[in-house]
Short mmCIF file of C-alpha atoms in Angstrom, two decimals:
data_model
loop_
_atom_site.label_atom_id
_atom_site.label_comp_id
_atom_site.label_asym_id
_atom_site.label_seq_id
_atom_site.Cartn_x
_atom_site.Cartn_y
_atom_site.Cartn_z
CA UNK A 1 79.81 -46.68 45.14
CA UNK A 2 78.67 -47.97 48.99
CA UNK A 3 82.31 -48.14 49.31
CA UNK A 4 82.49 -44.70 48.97
CA UNK A 5 78.92 -42.95 50.99
CA UNK A 6 80.91 -44.76 53.21
CA UNK A 7 84.04 -43.34 54.09
CA UNK A 8 82.32 -40.10 53.19
CA UNK A 9 80.22 -40.04 56.08
CA UNK A 10 82.59 -41.47 58.35
CA UNK A 11 85.05 -38.65 56.90
CA UNK A 12 87.53 -41.38 55.61
CA UNK A 13 89.71 -39.92 53.11
CA UNK A 14 89.25 -41.04 49.44
CA UNK A 15 92.42 -42.38 47.65
CA UNK A 16 93.56 -41.50 44.22
CA UNK A 17 93.80 -45.45 43.37
CA UNK A 18 89.79 -45.62 44.97
CA UNK A 19 88.20 -42.61 42.74
CA UNK A 20 90.18 -43.69 40.38
CA UNK A 21 89.08 -47.03 39.78
CA UNK A 22 85.23 -46.16 40.52
CA UNK A 23 84.71 -43.70 38.07
CA UNK A 24 86.69 -45.59 35.46
CA UNK A 25 84.45 -48.95 36.56
CA UNK A 26 81.15 -47.64 35.01
CA UNK A 27 82.25 -47.16 31.38
CA UNK A 28 84.52 -50.53 31.48
CA UNK A 29 81.12 -52.07 32.61
CA UNK A 30 78.70 -50.26 30.06
CA UNK A 31 81.86 -50.91 26.79
CA UNK A 32 81.79 -54.56 27.82
CA UNK A 33 78.10 -54.81 28.10
CA UNK A 34 77.99 -53.16 24.50
CA UNK A 35 81.32 -55.71 22.84
CA UNK A 36 79.21 -58.51 24.04
CA UNK A 37 82.79 -60.54 24.42
CA UNK A 38 82.06 -63.98 25.55
CA UNK A 39 84.86 -63.65 28.15
CA UNK A 40 83.36 -60.52 29.59
CA UNK A 41 80.80 -62.88 31.69
CA UNK A 42 84.14 -64.79 33.69
CA UNK A 43 85.37 -61.60 34.21
CA UNK A 44 81.79 -59.84 35.60
CA UNK A 45 81.92 -63.27 37.95
CA UNK A 46 85.38 -63.53 38.92
CA UNK A 47 84.40 -59.63 39.92
CA UNK A 48 82.11 -60.23 42.24
CA UNK A 49 83.21 -62.68 43.74
CA UNK A 50 86.60 -61.02 44.99
CA UNK A 51 83.95 -58.34 45.66
CA UNK A 52 82.21 -60.16 47.95
CA UNK A 53 85.85 -61.59 49.71
CA UNK A 54 86.46 -57.54 50.14
CA UNK A 55 82.89 -56.99 51.83
CA UNK A 56 82.46 -59.09 53.75
CA UNK A 57 86.39 -57.63 54.82
CA UNK A 58 84.85 -54.34 55.40
CA UNK A 59 82.14 -55.94 57.36
CA UNK A 60 83.84 -57.28 59.32
CA UNK A 61 86.85 -54.26 59.63
CA UNK A 62 83.74 -52.00 60.79
CA UNK A 63 82.69 -53.59 64.26
CA UNK A 64 86.18 -52.90 65.17
CA UNK A 65 88.30 -55.70 65.36
CA UNK A 66 91.87 -56.11 64.43
CA UNK A 67 91.19 -58.99 61.01
CA UNK A 68 94.20 -60.47 60.49
CA UNK A 69 93.74 -61.37 56.57
CA UNK A 70 93.33 -58.12 56.10
CA UNK A 71 96.81 -57.83 53.33
CA UNK A 72 95.07 -60.95 51.41
CA UNK A 73 92.81 -58.38 50.66
CA UNK A 74 94.89 -56.65 48.23
CA UNK A 75 96.39 -59.71 46.52
CA UNK A 76 93.31 -61.69 45.63
CA UNK A 77 92.36 -58.13 43.90
CA UNK A 78 95.75 -58.58 42.63
CA UNK A 79 95.39 -62.15 41.72
CA UNK A 80 92.06 -61.05 39.46
CA UNK A 81 94.28 -58.71 37.71
CA UNK A 82 97.06 -60.91 37.28
CA UNK A 83 94.34 -63.64 35.73
CA UNK A 84 93.67 -61.63 33.55
CA UNK A 85 96.98 -61.88 32.04
CA UNK A 86 97.00 -65.50 30.60
CA UNK A 87 92.90 -64.67 29.25
CA UNK A 88 94.40 -61.81 27.36
CA UNK A 89 97.32 -63.93 25.39
CA UNK A 90 94.83 -66.19 24.89
CA UNK A 91 92.05 -63.53 23.19
CA UNK A 92 95.41 -62.23 21.28
CA UNK A 93 96.52 -65.71 20.14
CA UNK A 94 92.88 -66.31 18.56
CA UNK A 95 93.04 -63.49 17.07
CA UNK A 96 95.48 -63.26 15.36
CA UNK A 97 95.43 -66.65 14.12
CA UNK A 98 91.80 -67.37 13.77
CA UNK A 99 90.37 -67.83 10.57
CA UNK A 100 89.02 -64.30 11.09
CA UNK A 101 90.11 -63.52 13.97
CA UNK A 102 88.32 -61.78 16.97
CA UNK A 103 86.10 -59.50 16.80
CA UNK A 104 85.88 -55.89 18.90
CA UNK A 105 89.81 -55.68 19.02
CA UNK A 106 89.43 -52.03 21.17
CA UNK A 107 87.76 -53.17 23.44
CA UNK A 108 90.10 -56.18 24.41
CA UNK A 109 92.88 -52.95 24.44
CA UNK A 110 90.81 -50.36 26.58
CA UNK A 111 89.89 -52.46 29.33
CA UNK A 112 93.63 -54.48 29.07
CA UNK A 113 95.26 -50.82 29.64
CA UNK A 114 92.01 -50.01 31.84
CA UNK A 115 92.78 -53.94 34.14
CA UNK A 116 96.93 -52.95 33.47
CA UNK A 117 96.61 -49.96 35.63
CA UNK A 118 94.38 -51.39 38.21
CA UNK A 119 97.08 -53.85 38.62
CA UNK A 120 100.02 -51.58 38.87
CA UNK A 121 97.99 -49.29 41.20
CA UNK A 122 97.56 -52.04 43.76
CA UNK A 123 100.52 -53.40 43.62
CA UNK A 124 101.58 -49.32 44.90
CA UNK A 125 98.86 -49.67 47.50
CA UNK A 126 99.89 -53.31 48.50
CA UNK A 127 103.90 -52.25 48.43
CA UNK A 128 102.88 -49.27 50.54
CA UNK A 129 100.83 -50.62 52.98
CA UNK A 130 102.96 -53.75 53.84
CA UNK A 131 106.12 -50.67 54.06
CA UNK A 132 103.43 -49.23 56.46
CA UNK A 133 103.38 -52.40 58.25
CA UNK A 134 106.70 -53.78 58.67
CA UNK A 135 107.62 -49.49 60.18
CA UNK A 136 104.92 -50.38 63.05
CA UNK A 137 106.30 -53.76 63.51
#
C-alpha cells in the first residue's frame, strides 16, 4: 500500500489495475489465512519474491535513471499468475481423485477467479505498454 501513497503524493494517476489489486488483495489474504490451505504458503512466498523485484525497480526508477529491465517486472508478475495454473490443476486432480477430496473448494474458486482476473489485467497492461513503447521508437 506504500506504493499507492507514493503515487498520490507525487500526483501520479492511479490505474484501475492498481486500485483493483489493492482493493481485493486484503480480503484475499484474509480468506487464505482463514482457510489454512497448505499451498497458500507457497503463494505468499512467491508473491513476496515478485514484490521484492517490483519495489527494487520502483526504488531504482525513482532516482531518475532509465531502467532497461522495466518490462521484465511485468513479465515476472504475469509468470506468477501463470504458475498458479498448474498448482490449480493439481489441486483439482486431488480434490476429485483422493478419498474425501480436498478441503475448502470455495476458497480455491475465489482465489482462482481473482488470480485469473489479475492475469488478464496484467496481460492487457503489458500489451498496451509494449504498443506505446513501439510507437515511441
